[in-house]
Coordinates of C-alpha atoms in Angstrom, one line a residue:
Chain A
X1298 CA 154.9 78.5 136.0
X1299 CA 156.4 77.1 139.2
X1300 CA 156.8 73.4 138.8
X1301 CA 157.1 73.0 142.6
X1302 CA 153.3 73.3 142.6
X1303 CA 153.1 69.8 141.1
X1304 CA 154.9 68.4 144.1
X1305 CA 151.9 69.3 146.2
X1306 CA 149.7 66.7 144.5
X1307 CA 149.5 63.6 146.7
X1308 CA 150.1 60.0 145.4
X1309 CA 150.7 56.5 146.6
X1310 CA 153.5 54.2 145.5
X1311 CA 152.5 51.2 143.4
X1312 CA 153.9 48.4 141.3
X1313 CA 152.0 48.1 138.0
X1314 CA 152.4 44.6 136.6
X1315 CA 151.4 42.6 133.6
X1316 CA 152.5 39.7 131.5
X1317 CA 155.2 39.8 128.8
X1318 CA 154.4 36.7 126.7
X1319 CA 154.0 34.6 129.8
X1320 CA 156.8 36.3 131.8
X1321 CA 155.7 38.5 134.7
X1322 CA 157.0 42.1 134.5
X1323 CA 156.1 45.5 135.9
X1324 CA 157.2 49.0 136.9
X1325 CA 156.8 51.4 139.8
X1326 CA 154.2 54.2 139.4
X1327 CA 152.6 56.9 141.5
X1328 CA 149.7 57.9 139.1
X1329 CA 146.8 55.6 140.0
X1330 CA 143.3 56.7 140.8
X1331 CA 139.9 55.1 141.0
X1332 CA 137.5 56.7 138.5
X1333 CA 134.1 55.0 139.0
X1334 CA 132.7 52.6 141.6
X1335 CA 129.9 51.0 139.6
X1336 CA 131.4 49.3 137.7
X1337 CA 134.7 49.8 139.5
X1338 CA 137.3 51.3 137.2
X1339 CA 140.9 52.5 137.9
X1340 CA 143.1 54.7 135.8
X1341 CA 146.9 54.4 135.7
X1342 CA 149.4 56.5 133.8
X1343 CA 152.5 54.8 132.3
X1344 CA 155.3 56.4 130.3
X1345 CA 155.6 55.3 126.6
X1346 CA 159.3 54.4 127.2
X1347 CA 158.4 52.0 130.0
X1348 CA 158.5 48.4 128.8
X1349 CA 155.4 47.7 130.9
X1350 CA 153.4 50.0 128.7
X1351 CA 153.7 47.7 125.7
X1352 CA 153.0 44.6 127.8
X1353 CA 149.7 46.1 129.1
X1354 CA 148.8 47.1 125.6
X1355 CA 149.4 43.6 124.2
X1356 CA 147.9 41.6 127.1
X1357 CA 145.0 44.0 127.8
X1358 CA 145.4 43.6 131.5
X1359 CA 147.3 45.0 134.4
X1360 CA 147.5 44.7 138.2
X1361 CA 148.1 47.4 140.8
X1362 CA 150.1 46.3 143.9
X1363 CA 149.8 48.9 146.6
X1364 CA 153.0 49.2 148.5
X1365 CA 152.8 50.0 152.3
X1366 CA 155.2 51.8 154.6
X1367 CA 156.5 48.4 155.7
X1368 CA 157.1 47.1 152.2
X1369 CA 160.7 46.4 151.5
X1370 CA 162.0 49.6 149.8
X1371 CA 164.2 47.5 147.5
X1372 CA 160.9 46.7 145.6
X1373 CA 160.7 50.3 144.5
X1374 CA 164.3 50.2 143.1
X1375 CA 163.8 46.8 141.5
X1376 CA 160.8 48.0 139.6
X1377 CA 161.7 51.6 139.2
X1378 CA 165.4 51.8 138.2
X1379 CA 165.8 49.1 135.6
X1380 CA 164.0 47.9 132.5
X1381 CA 161.8 44.9 132.3
X1382 CA 163.1 44.5 128.8
X1383 CA 166.5 43.2 130.1
X1384 CA 165.8 42.2 133.7
X1385 CA 163.3 39.6 135.1
X1386 CA 162.3 41.9 137.9
X1387 CA 160.1 39.3 139.6
X1388 CA 163.1 37.0 140.0
X1389 CA 164.0 38.9 143.1
X1390 CA 160.5 40.0 144.3
X1391 CA 158.1 37.4 145.6
X1392 CA 154.7 37.4 143.9
X1393 CA 151.4 35.6 143.8
X1394 CA 149.0 35.2 140.9
X1395 CA 145.7 36.9 141.6
X1396 CA 143.0 36.7 138.9
X1397 CA 145.7 35.4 136.6
X1398 CA 148.0 38.4 137.1
X1399 CA 151.3 38.6 139.1
X1400 CA 151.0 40.8 142.2
X1401 CA 153.7 41.7 144.7
X1402 CA 153.3 39.7 147.9
X1403 CA 154.8 42.4 150.1
X1404 CA 152.0 44.9 149.5
X1405 CA 148.9 45.9 151.4
X1406 CA 146.4 45.6 148.6
X1407 CA 146.1 44.5 144.9
X1408 CA 143.7 45.4 142.1
X1409 CA 143.5 43.4 138.9
X1410 CA 142.1 45.2 135.8
X1411 CA 141.1 44.7 132.2
X1412 CA 141.9 47.6 129.9
X1413 CA 138.6 49.1 128.6
X1414 CA 139.9 52.5 127.3
X1415 CA 143.0 54.6 127.0
X1416 CA 144.0 58.2 126.5
X1417 CA 147.3 59.1 124.8
X1418 CA 149.5 62.1 125.8
X1419 CA 152.9 63.3 124.6
X1420 CA 154.8 60.9 126.9
X1421 CA 152.3 58.7 128.8
X1422 CA 149.4 56.5 128.2
X1423 CA 146.5 56.7 130.7
X1424 CA 145.0 53.2 130.8
X1425 CA 141.4 52.9 132.1
X1426 CA 140.9 49.5 133.7
X1427 CA 137.7 47.7 134.7
X1428 CA 138.4 46.0 138.0
X1429 CA 138.3 42.2 137.7
X1430 CA 139.1 41.4 141.3
X1431 CA 140.7 43.2 144.2
X1432 CA 141.6 42.6 147.9
X1433 CA 143.5 43.8 150.8
X1434 CA 146.4 41.8 152.2
X1435 CA 149.0 42.1 154.9
X1436 CA 149.2 45.1 157.2
X1437 CA 150.7 48.5 157.2
X1438 CA 149.6 51.9 156.0
X1439 CA 149.7 52.6 152.3
X1440 CA 153.0 54.3 151.4
X1441 CA 152.5 57.8 150.0
X1442 CA 155.0 59.3 147.6
X1443 CA 155.7 62.0 150.2
X1444 CA 156.6 59.3 152.7
X1445 CA 158.9 57.7 150.2
X1446 CA 160.6 61.0 149.6
X1447 CA 160.9 62.0 153.2
X1448 CA 161.5 58.8 155.0
X1449 CA 163.1 56.3 152.6
X1450 CA 164.8 58.4 150.0
X1451 CA 167.4 60.3 152.0
X1452 CA 166.5 60.8 155.6
X1453 CA 166.3 59.1 158.9
X1454 CA 163.1 57.4 159.9
X1455 CA 160.8 60.3 161.0
X1456 CA 160.6 58.9 164.5
X1457 CA 164.3 58.4 164.9
X1458 CA 166.2 60.6 167.2
X1459 CA 168.6 61.5 164.4
X1460 CA 165.8 63.0 162.3
X1461 CA 166.4 66.6 161.4
X1462 CA 164.5 68.9 159.0
X1463 CA 165.9 68.9 155.5
X1464 CA 167.4 72.4 155.8
X1465 CA 169.7 71.4 158.6
X1466 CA 170.7 68.2 156.9
X1467 CA 171.7 70.0 153.8
X1468 CA 174.7 71.5 155.6
X1469 CA 176.3 68.1 155.9
X1470 CA 178.1 66.2 153.2
X1471 CA 176.0 63.1 152.2
X1472 CA 176.6 59.9 150.3
X1473 CA 173.9 59.7 147.6
X1474 CA 173.1 56.8 145.3
X1475 CA 173.7 58.1 141.8
X1476 CA 171.0 55.8 140.4
X1477 CA 168.0 56.3 142.6
X1478 CA 168.8 59.2 144.8
X1479 CA 168.8 57.3 148.1
X1480 CA 170.8 59.1 150.7
X1481 CA 172.9 56.9 153.1
X1482 CA 172.0 57.6 156.7
X1483 CA 173.3 54.7 158.7
X1484 CA 175.2 54.8 162.0
X1485 CA 178.4 53.5 160.4
X1486 CA 180.4 56.1 158.5
X1487 CA 179.9 55.5 154.8
X1488 CA 183.6 55.0 154.2
X1489 CA 183.7 52.2 156.7
X1490 CA 180.9 50.2 155.1
X1491 CA 182.0 46.8 153.6
X1492 CA 182.4 46.6 149.8
X1493 CA 179.4 44.3 149.7
X1494 CA 177.1 47.2 150.7
X1495 CA 174.4 47.8 148.2
X1496 CA 171.8 50.6 147.9
X1497 CA 168.8 49.4 149.9
X1498 CA 166.5 50.9 147.4
X1499 CA 167.9 50.0 144.0
X1500 CA 170.6 47.5 144.9
X1501 CA 173.4 49.3 143.1
X1502 CA 176.9 48.7 144.6
X1503 CA 178.7 51.0 147.0
X1504 CA 180.7 52.4 144.1
X1505 CA 177.5 53.9 142.7
X1506 CA 177.4 56.4 145.6
X1507 CA 178.7 59.9 145.3
X1508 CA 179.5 62.5 148.0
X1509 CA 177.3 65.6 147.7
Chain B
X280 CA 136.1 41.7 145.0
X281 CA 136.8 43.5 148.2
X282 CA 136.1 47.2 147.8
X283 CA 138.3 48.0 150.8
X284 CA 141.3 47.5 148.5
X285 CA 140.3 50.8 146.8
X286 CA 140.7 52.7 150.1
X287 CA 144.4 51.8 150.0
X288 CA 144.9 54.2 147.0
X289 CA 146.3 57.5 148.2
X290 CA 144.9 60.9 147.2
X291 CA 145.0 64.6 148.1
X292 CA 142.1 66.9 148.7
X293 CA 141.4 69.5 146.1
X294 CA 138.9 72.1 145.0
X295 CA 138.4 72.0 141.2
X296 CA 137.0 75.3 140.0
X297 CA 135.8 76.9 136.8
X298 CA 133.6 79.6 135.5
X299 CA 129.8 79.2 135.1
X300 CA 129.0 82.0 132.7
X301 CA 131.1 84.5 134.6
X302 CA 130.2 83.1 138.0
X303 CA 133.0 81.2 139.9
X304 CA 132.1 77.7 140.9
X305 CA 133.7 74.4 141.9
X306 CA 133.7 71.1 143.7
X307 CA 135.9 69.1 146.0
X308 CA 137.8 66.2 144.4
X309 CA 140.4 63.6 145.3
X310 CA 141.2 62.3 141.8
X311 CA 144.0 64.6 140.4
X312 CA 147.3 63.4 139.0
X313 CA 150.0 64.9 136.9
X314 CA 150.4 63.0 133.6
X315 CA 153.2 64.5 131.7
X316 CA 155.9 67.1 132.6
X317 CA 156.8 68.4 129.1
X318 CA 154.3 69.9 128.3
X319 CA 152.9 69.8 131.9
X320 CA 149.5 68.1 131.9
X321 CA 147.2 67.1 134.7
X322 CA 144.2 64.8 134.8
X323 CA 141.1 65.3 137.0
X324 CA 138.1 63.0 137.3
X325 CA 134.7 64.7 137.8
X326 CA 131.3 63.0 138.2
X327 CA 128.8 63.6 135.5
X328 CA 126.2 64.7 138.1
X329 CA 128.5 67.4 139.4
X330 CA 127.6 70.9 138.2
X331 CA 131.3 71.7 137.8
X332 CA 131.6 69.0 135.1
X333 CA 129.4 71.0 132.7
X334 CA 131.1 74.3 133.6
X335 CA 134.5 72.8 132.7
X336 CA 133.1 71.4 129.5
X337 CA 131.6 74.7 128.5
X338 CA 134.5 77.0 129.5
X339 CA 137.3 74.5 128.5
X340 CA 139.3 75.5 131.6
X341 CA 139.7 74.4 135.2
X342 CA 141.8 75.2 138.2
X343 CA 143.1 72.8 140.9
X344 CA 143.5 74.3 144.4
X345 CA 145.5 72.0 146.6
X346 CA 144.1 72.1 150.2
X347 CA 146.6 71.8 153.0
X348 CA 146.3 70.3 156.5
X349 CA 145.9 73.9 157.8
X350 CA 143.1 74.8 155.3
X351 CA 139.8 75.6 156.9
X352 CA 137.9 72.3 156.8
X353 CA 134.7 74.1 156.1
X354 CA 136.0 74.6 152.5
X355 CA 135.7 70.9 152.0
X356 CA 132.0 71.0 153.1
X357 CA 131.2 74.1 151.1
X358 CA 132.5 72.6 147.9
X359 CA 131.7 69.0 148.6
X360 CA 128.2 68.8 150.1
X361 CA 126.1 71.2 148.1
X362 CA 125.6 72.0 144.4
X363 CA 127.0 74.9 142.5
X364 CA 123.8 74.9 140.5
X365 CA 121.9 76.4 143.5
X366 CA 124.7 77.9 145.7
X367 CA 127.3 80.5 145.0
X368 CA 130.0 78.5 146.8
X369 CA 132.6 81.2 146.4
X370 CA 130.4 83.7 148.4
X371 CA 131.8 82.1 151.6
X372 CA 135.3 81.1 150.5
X373 CA 137.9 83.7 149.7
X374 CA 139.4 83.4 146.2
X375 CA 141.8 85.1 143.9
X376 CA 142.0 85.0 140.1
X377 CA 145.0 83.2 138.8
X378 CA 145.5 83.0 135.0
X379 CA 141.9 84.2 134.8
X380 CA 140.5 81.4 136.9
X381 CA 139.2 81.5 140.5
X382 CA 141.4 79.6 143.0
X383 CA 140.9 79.1 146.7
X384 CA 143.1 81.5 148.7
X385 CA 143.4 79.2 151.7
X386 CA 145.3 76.5 149.8
X387 CA 149.0 75.5 149.4
X388 CA 149.2 75.5 145.6
X389 CA 147.2 76.1 142.5
X390 CA 147.3 74.8 138.9
X391 CA 145.3 76.4 136.1
X392 CA 144.7 74.2 133.1
X393 CA 143.2 74.3 129.6
X394 CA 141.3 71.1 128.6
X395 CA 143.0 69.3 125.8
X396 CA 141.4 65.9 125.9
X397 CA 138.8 63.9 127.8
X398 CA 137.9 60.3 128.5
X399 CA 134.3 59.3 129.3
X400 CA 133.3 56.6 131.8
X401 CA 130.0 55.4 133.1
X402 CA 129.8 58.1 135.8
X403 CA 132.8 60.3 135.5
X404 CA 134.7 62.4 132.9
X405 CA 138.5 62.4 133.1
X406 CA 139.6 65.8 131.9
X407 CA 143.2 66.1 130.6
X408 CA 144.4 69.7 131.1
X409 CA 147.5 71.4 129.8
X410 CA 148.9 73.6 132.5
X411 CA 148.6 77.3 131.7
X412 CA 150.2 78.4 135.0
X413 CA 150.9 77.1 138.5
X414 CA 152.4 78.2 141.8
X415 CA 152.8 77.4 145.4
X416 CA 151.3 79.6 148.0
X417 CA 151.0 79.7 151.8
X418 CA 152.3 77.1 154.1
X419 CA 151.3 73.7 155.4
X420 CA 151.6 70.2 154.2
X421 CA 149.2 69.1 151.4
X422 CA 146.2 67.4 152.9
X423 CA 145.8 63.8 152.0
X424 CA 142.5 62.0 151.8
X425 CA 143.7 59.7 154.6
X426 CA 144.4 62.8 156.8
X427 CA 140.9 64.1 156.1
X428 CA 139.3 60.9 157.0
X429 CA 141.4 60.2 160.1
X430 CA 141.9 63.7 161.5
X431 CA 139.1 65.9 160.3
X432 CA 136.2 63.6 159.8
X433 CA 135.7 62.1 163.1
X434 CA 138.6 62.2 165.4
X435 CA 140.7 64.4 167.6
X436 CA 143.6 66.1 166.0
X437 CA 146.3 63.5 165.9
X438 CA 148.6 65.4 168.3
X439 CA 145.8 66.0 170.8
X440 CA 145.9 64.1 174.1
X441 CA 142.4 62.9 173.5
X442 CA 143.4 61.1 170.4
X443 CA 142.5 57.4 170.4
X444 CA 142.8 54.7 167.8
X445 CA 139.5 54.2 165.9
X446 CA 138.8 50.9 167.5
X447 CA 138.6 52.3 171.0
X448 CA 136.6 55.3 169.9
X449 CA 134.0 53.0 168.3
X450 CA 132.9 51.9 171.7
X451 CA 131.5 55.3 172.5
X452 CA 128.3 56.8 171.2
X453 CA 129.1 59.6 168.9
X454 CA 127.2 62.5 167.3
X455 CA 127.7 62.4 163.6
X456 CA 126.7 64.9 160.9
X457 CA 124.2 63.1 158.7
X458 CA 125.3 65.2 155.7
X459 CA 129.1 64.9 155.6
X460 CA 130.0 62.3 158.3
X461 CA 131.9 64.7 160.5
X462 CA 132.0 63.3 164.1
X463 CA 131.7 65.8 166.9
X464 CA 134.6 65.6 169.2
X465 CA 134.6 68.8 171.2
X466 CA 135.1 69.2 175.0
X467 CA 131.5 70.4 175.5
X468 CA 129.0 67.6 175.6
X469 CA 127.1 67.7 172.3
X470 CA 123.7 68.1 174.0
X471 CA 125.0 71.3 175.7
X472 CA 126.1 73.0 172.5
X473 CA 124.1 76.1 171.6
X474 CA 121.5 75.8 168.9
X475 CA 123.6 78.1 166.7
X476 CA 126.2 75.3 166.4
X477 CA 126.9 74.3 162.8
X478 CA 129.0 71.4 161.4
X479 CA 132.5 72.8 161.0
X480 CA 132.9 70.8 157.7
X481 CA 129.6 71.3 155.9
X482 CA 127.9 74.0 157.9
X483 CA 124.7 72.0 158.5
X484 CA 122.8 72.9 161.7
X485 CA 123.0 71.0 165.0
X486 CA 119.7 69.3 164.0
X487 CA 121.5 67.5 161.2
X488 CA 123.5 65.5 163.7
X489 CA 122.5 62.0 164.7
X490 CA 123.7 59.8 167.6
X491 CA 125.5 56.7 166.4

């Protein structure tokens, strides 16, 4: 079995949010798909270890915020590289309540669901949600997971003159965030960055970067 | 509820195949996602009305062929706009057996699964498959559903000089395949095409096109 085959499946990038006893919380996820149109239902897959899993189970509701290519990439880090058990993730990310659930404001669409079924696997729960309400908002193309990997996590913007195929880039030493994998690619040499520099994806300090 | 929000979810384009009493069959699908990595499992959503649904249920196995941007678009039509009940779809699409299942040769990856669980909804079955074997093959970027809609179904290739944003194109009268929605966009005026012209996506005859 060649696990690279799984990388050929296409996904978006989403924040799945819910309530934790009145406190908004959530996590990033790729695994979201519409299942039926009448009634509209959506399936999301959430790891058992993810704090959001229990919050969805207890509240019986979740929201999907669809991130766009123009969404602030730090949202991915805020919701993806720390636990909602110890951090109030929505403290640093603006949200609005839609159909009584918190949704990320800097997204291109949101879908609010009520859990109507679930399927358990070894590590993840697949929640089936009946859509309560949904709308588009803002502009921008939906961010795909491929876009996140190629453009945000480690390379120049694809339209930038400094963009090089991955193979050529691999020859150079690169400063990589040890937490989220973001590869620094700015004009200023990494060593000359101020100590206040933080990872634009997960907000870890400069000291979390390692040379690879 | 604004159903346009659902269009912001990102998908790939796949052929889901199985055996029908020893005959290979399948259908196109967008809804495929990996659920767990250890053991590797993949979920696919298939409409109850789709002949492939029953074939998967009876054989207990399915394969996912991941179409790429370079895959022949007629594969989408062959598997998407006719029923495997009456047509031997694999008669016109080359396939290979992988882990004893038929997979589309003109694809960039394949995943063969054994059904280990299922979730029923009003119109679709979500099959959970444990991966038996998987591999990459060929070249090309995986085709996204957005790519299919933007590039194949109705517009010039995105790199072609004739490419125009959808808004501008909408001003012109267009010949559209009434079966699959493909919009003719060739150099030759549609009226001057030979009677032998068929839709490149679903192979319907010229007479199936309507002016919109």
